[in-house]
Amino acid sequence: MNDQRTGLIVMISAPSGGGKSSLCQRLLNWSTNLIYSVSCTTRAPRGGEQDGRDYFFLTPAEFEKRIAQDDFLEHAKYNGNYYGTPRRFLEDQLAVGKDVLLDIEVQGAGQVMQRIRAGGFAYPQALVSIFLMPPSLELLETRLRRRGTDSDETIKKRLALAEREMAHWREYDYVIVSGSLDDDFAQGKSILIAEKCRSSRQPKDNPWQQKELSF
Ligand code: 5GP
């Protein structure tokens, strides 16, 4: 009998500029039980980013060594750089009932789904996947231009990539069509609350333990 509640993997994907970072931040501020999975990457840190907080910044050789050691739940190349989710941290947190937020792109998300389907993960029931859909390509373009960080050429490339990423929305459990930050957060929060209330997620014979849940 399993009386120990295991946590959720809250996996969120969205094209760049789609409001994903803001949604993730709101969910993390709201739920004290939700923690962020810090990914490894080979891309260079951007202004203000800290090693160990935003990413673990690795050299390509270090990253490849960790792939060989099967240290990643998934990994993908995106924009010429490696990104990967450390497996051990995730499993340890789930085992003690923490919910873990993965902010990852579509190829990696597909690998997680595939791995779980193939029986290659200790907590197959943990996954809740959410695709944050930009309201339209036009609005995504407006958001990217408003950020003012990218050249015209880069914005065109990002939009083409966004279109390819958006084609994957059906693979996710939930789709949030991005609106205001408040709307996105309200929907994300509702998804997490509903998932926690699923009968299949209650500890056997003891749904009352749910009352001890902290969000
Ligand atoms: P950025 O370089 O802008 O921080 O992230 C680029 C993309 O990589 C984003 O879509 C982000 O969600 C994704 N990403 C971040 N960490 C991971 C990871 O561990 N695995 C995968 N597959 N994608 C990641």
Coordinates of C-alpha atoms and ligand atoms in Angstrom, one line a residue:
M1 CA 0.0 0.0 0.0
N2 CA 1.3 3.4 -0.9
D3 CA 0.5 6.0 1.8
Q4 CA 3.3 8.3 0.8
R5 CA 2.1 10.9 -1.6
T6 CA 4.5 11.6 -4.4
G7 CA 4.7 14.9 -6.1
L8 CA 3.7 16.1 -9.6
I9 CA 6.0 16.9 -12.5
V10 CA 4.5 20.1 -13.8
M11 CA 6.0 20.3 -17.3
I12 CA 5.4 23.6 -19.2
S13 CA 6.4 24.3 -22.8
A14 CA 5.8 27.4 -24.9
P15 CA 7.5 29.3 -27.7
S16 CA 9.9 31.9 -26.6
G17 CA 8.1 35.2 -25.9
G18 CA 4.9 33.3 -25.0
G19 CA 4.8 34.4 -21.4
K20 CA 6.2 31.1 -20.0
S21 CA 8.7 32.6 -17.6
S22 CA 6.1 34.9 -16.0
L23 CA 3.6 32.1 -15.6
C24 CA 6.3 29.8 -14.1
Q25 CA 7.3 32.5 -11.6
R26 CA 3.7 33.2 -10.6
L27 CA 3.1 29.4 -9.9
L28 CA 6.4 29.2 -8.0
N29 CA 5.5 32.2 -5.8
W30 CA 2.0 30.8 -5.2
S31 CA 2.8 27.2 -4.3
T32 CA 5.3 26.6 -1.5
N33 CA 5.3 22.9 -2.5
L34 CA 6.4 23.6 -6.0
I35 CA 10.1 23.8 -6.8
Y36 CA 11.9 24.7 -9.9
S37 CA 14.1 22.1 -11.7
V38 CA 17.3 23.9 -12.6
S39 CA 18.4 22.6 -16.0
C40 CA 21.9 22.2 -17.3
T41 CA 22.9 24.0 -20.5
T42 CA 25.9 24.7 -22.6
R43 CA 24.7 28.2 -23.6
A44 CA 26.5 31.2 -22.1
P45 CA 24.9 32.9 -19.1
R46 CA 22.9 36.1 -19.9
G47 CA 23.1 39.2 -17.8
G48 CA 22.1 38.6 -14.2
E49 CA 21.9 34.8 -14.5
Q50 CA 23.5 32.8 -11.8
D51 CA 25.1 29.3 -12.0
G52 CA 23.0 26.9 -10.0
R53 CA 20.0 29.2 -9.7
D54 CA 19.0 29.8 -13.4
Y55 CA 20.9 27.0 -15.0
F56 CA 24.0 24.8 -14.3
F57 CA 26.3 26.2 -17.0
L58 CA 28.4 23.4 -18.4
T59 CA 30.9 23.0 -21.2
P60 CA 29.9 20.8 -24.1
A61 CA 32.4 18.1 -22.9
E62 CA 30.9 18.2 -19.4
F63 CA 27.4 18.0 -20.8
E64 CA 28.3 15.0 -23.0
K65 CA 29.9 13.2 -20.1
R66 CA 26.6 13.6 -18.2
I67 CA 24.6 12.3 -21.1
A68 CA 26.8 9.2 -21.2
Q69 CA 26.2 8.7 -17.4
D70 CA 22.5 8.8 -18.0
D71 CA 22.2 11.8 -15.7
F72 CA 19.4 13.5 -17.7
L73 CA 15.7 12.6 -17.8
E74 CA 15.8 14.3 -21.2
H75 CA 18.1 16.5 -23.1
A76 CA 17.8 18.4 -26.4
K77 CA 19.8 20.7 -28.7
Y78 CA 18.0 24.0 -29.0
N79 CA 19.5 27.0 -30.9
G80 CA 22.8 25.2 -31.1
N81 CA 23.1 24.6 -27.4
Y82 CA 22.4 21.6 -25.2
Y83 CA 19.7 21.7 -22.5
G84 CA 18.9 18.9 -20.1
T85 CA 16.9 18.0 -17.0
P86 CA 18.9 16.4 -14.2
R87 CA 17.1 13.2 -13.3
R88 CA 18.3 12.6 -9.7
F89 CA 17.1 15.9 -8.3
L90 CA 13.7 15.4 -9.9
E91 CA 13.3 11.9 -8.6
D92 CA 14.5 12.8 -5.1
Q93 CA 12.0 15.7 -4.8
L94 CA 9.1 13.6 -6.1
A95 CA 9.8 10.9 -3.6
V96 CA 9.4 13.3 -0.7
G97 CA 6.1 14.7 -2.1
K98 CA 7.4 17.9 -3.7
D99 CA 6.0 19.1 -7.0
V100 CA 8.6 19.9 -9.5
L101 CA 8.3 22.5 -12.3
L102 CA 10.0 21.8 -15.6
D103 CA 10.3 24.7 -18.1
I104 CA 11.5 22.8 -21.2
E105 CA 11.1 23.0 -24.9
V106 CA 9.0 20.6 -27.1
Q107 CA 11.7 18.1 -28.1
G108 CA 12.7 17.5 -24.5
A109 CA 9.1 17.4 -23.4
G110 CA 8.4 14.8 -26.1
Q111 CA 11.3 12.7 -24.7
V112 CA 9.8 12.8 -21.2
M113 CA 6.4 11.7 -22.5
Q114 CA 8.0 8.9 -24.5
R115 CA 10.2 7.8 -21.6
I116 CA 7.2 7.5 -19.3
R117 CA 5.1 5.7 -22.0
A118 CA 8.0 3.2 -22.4
G119 CA 8.1 2.5 -18.6
G120 CA 11.5 4.2 -18.2
F121 CA 10.6 6.4 -15.2
A122 CA 9.9 5.5 -11.6
Y123 CA 7.0 7.9 -11.2
P124 CA 4.8 7.5 -14.4
Q125 CA 1.7 9.0 -12.7
A126 CA 3.5 12.2 -11.8
L127 CA 3.4 14.0 -15.1
V128 CA 1.1 16.9 -15.8
S129 CA 2.0 18.6 -19.1
I130 CA 0.9 22.1 -20.1
F131 CA 1.4 23.9 -23.4
L132 CA 1.1 27.6 -23.2
M133 CA -0.1 28.8 -26.6
P134 CA 0.5 32.3 -27.8
P135 CA -2.8 34.0 -28.6
S136 CA -1.7 34.4 -32.2
L137 CA 1.5 34.6 -34.2
E138 CA 0.8 38.3 -34.8
L139 CA 0.6 39.0 -31.0
L140 CA 3.7 36.9 -30.4
E141 CA 5.6 39.0 -32.9
T142 CA 4.4 42.2 -31.1
R143 CA 5.6 40.8 -27.8
L144 CA 9.0 39.9 -29.2
R145 CA 9.4 43.3 -30.8
R146 CA 8.3 45.0 -27.6
R147 CA 11.0 43.2 -25.7
G148 CA 13.4 45.0 -27.9
T149 CA 16.3 42.5 -27.4
D150 CA 16.3 40.9 -30.8
S151 CA 17.1 42.0 -34.4
D152 CA 14.6 41.7 -37.2
E153 CA 16.4 38.6 -38.5
T154 CA 16.3 36.9 -35.1
I155 CA 12.6 37.7 -34.6
K156 CA 11.8 36.1 -38.0
K157 CA 13.7 33.0 -36.9
R158 CA 12.0 32.9 -33.5
L159 CA 8.6 33.2 -35.2
A160 CA 9.3 30.3 -37.6
L161 CA 10.5 28.2 -34.7
A162 CA 7.4 29.2 -32.7
E163 CA 5.2 28.0 -35.5
R164 CA 7.0 24.6 -35.5
E165 CA 6.7 24.4 -31.7
M166 CA 3.0 25.3 -31.6
A167 CA 2.3 22.3 -33.8
H168 CA 2.9 20.1 -30.8
W169 CA 0.1 21.4 -28.6
R170 CA -2.0 18.2 -28.9
E171 CA 0.7 16.1 -27.2
Y172 CA 0.2 17.9 -23.9
D173 CA -2.5 17.2 -21.2
Y174 CA -3.5 20.9 -21.1
V175 CA -3.4 23.9 -23.3
I176 CA -3.6 27.5 -21.9
V177 CA -4.1 30.1 -24.6
S178 CA -2.1 32.9 -23.3
G179 CA -4.0 36.1 -22.3
S180 CA -3.1 38.4 -19.5
L181 CA -0.7 37.3 -16.8
D182 CA -3.5 37.0 -14.4
D183 CA -5.6 34.8 -16.8
D184 CA -2.6 32.5 -17.5
F185 CA -1.9 32.2 -13.8
A186 CA -5.6 31.5 -12.9
Q187 CA -5.7 28.7 -15.4
G188 CA -2.3 27.2 -14.4
K189 CA -3.4 27.3 -10.7
S190 CA -6.7 25.6 -11.5
I191 CA -4.9 22.8 -13.4
L192 CA -2.7 22.1 -10.4
I193 CA -5.5 22.2 -7.9
A194 CA -7.6 19.8 -10.0
E195 CA -4.7 17.4 -10.6
K196 CA -4.2 17.3 -6.8
C197 CA -7.8 16.4 -6.3
R198 CA -7.8 13.4 -8.7
S199 CA -9.0 10.3 -6.9
S200 CA -6.1 8.4 -8.6
R201 CA -3.6 10.6 -6.8
Q202 CA -5.0 10.1 -3.3
P203 CA -2.9 7.9 -1.0
K204 CA -4.7 4.6 -0.8
D205 CA -7.5 4.5 1.8
N206 CA -6.6 7.9 3.0
P207 CA -8.0 10.8 0.9
W208 CA -8.1 12.9 4.1
Q209 CA -4.4 13.3 3.9
Q210 CA -5.2 15.7 1.1
K211 CA -6.2 18.3 3.7
E212 CA -2.5 18.4 4.8
L213 CA -1.6 19.5 1.3
S214 CA 0.2 22.7 1.0
F215 CA 0.2 24.6 -2.2
Ligands
5GP1 P1 16.7 30.0 -22.8 O1 18.1 29.7 -23.5 O2 16.0 31.1 -23.4 O3 16.8 30.1 -21.3 O4 15.9 28.6 -23.1 C1 15.6 28.2 -24.4 C2 14.6 27.1 -24.3 O5 15.2 26.0 -23.7 C3 13.3 27.4 -23.6 O6 12.2 27.0 -24.4 C4 13.4 26.6 -22.3 O7 12.1 26.2 -21.9 C5 14.2 25.4 -22.8 N1 14.8 24.6 -21.7 C6 15.3 25.1 -20.6 N2 15.8 24.1 -19.8 C7 15.6 23.0 -20.6 C8 15.9 21.6 -20.4 O8 16.4 21.1 -19.3 N3 15.6 20.7 -21.4 C9 15.0 21.1 -22.5 N4 14.7 20.2 -23.4 N5 14.7 22.4 -22.8 C10 15.0 23.3 -21.8

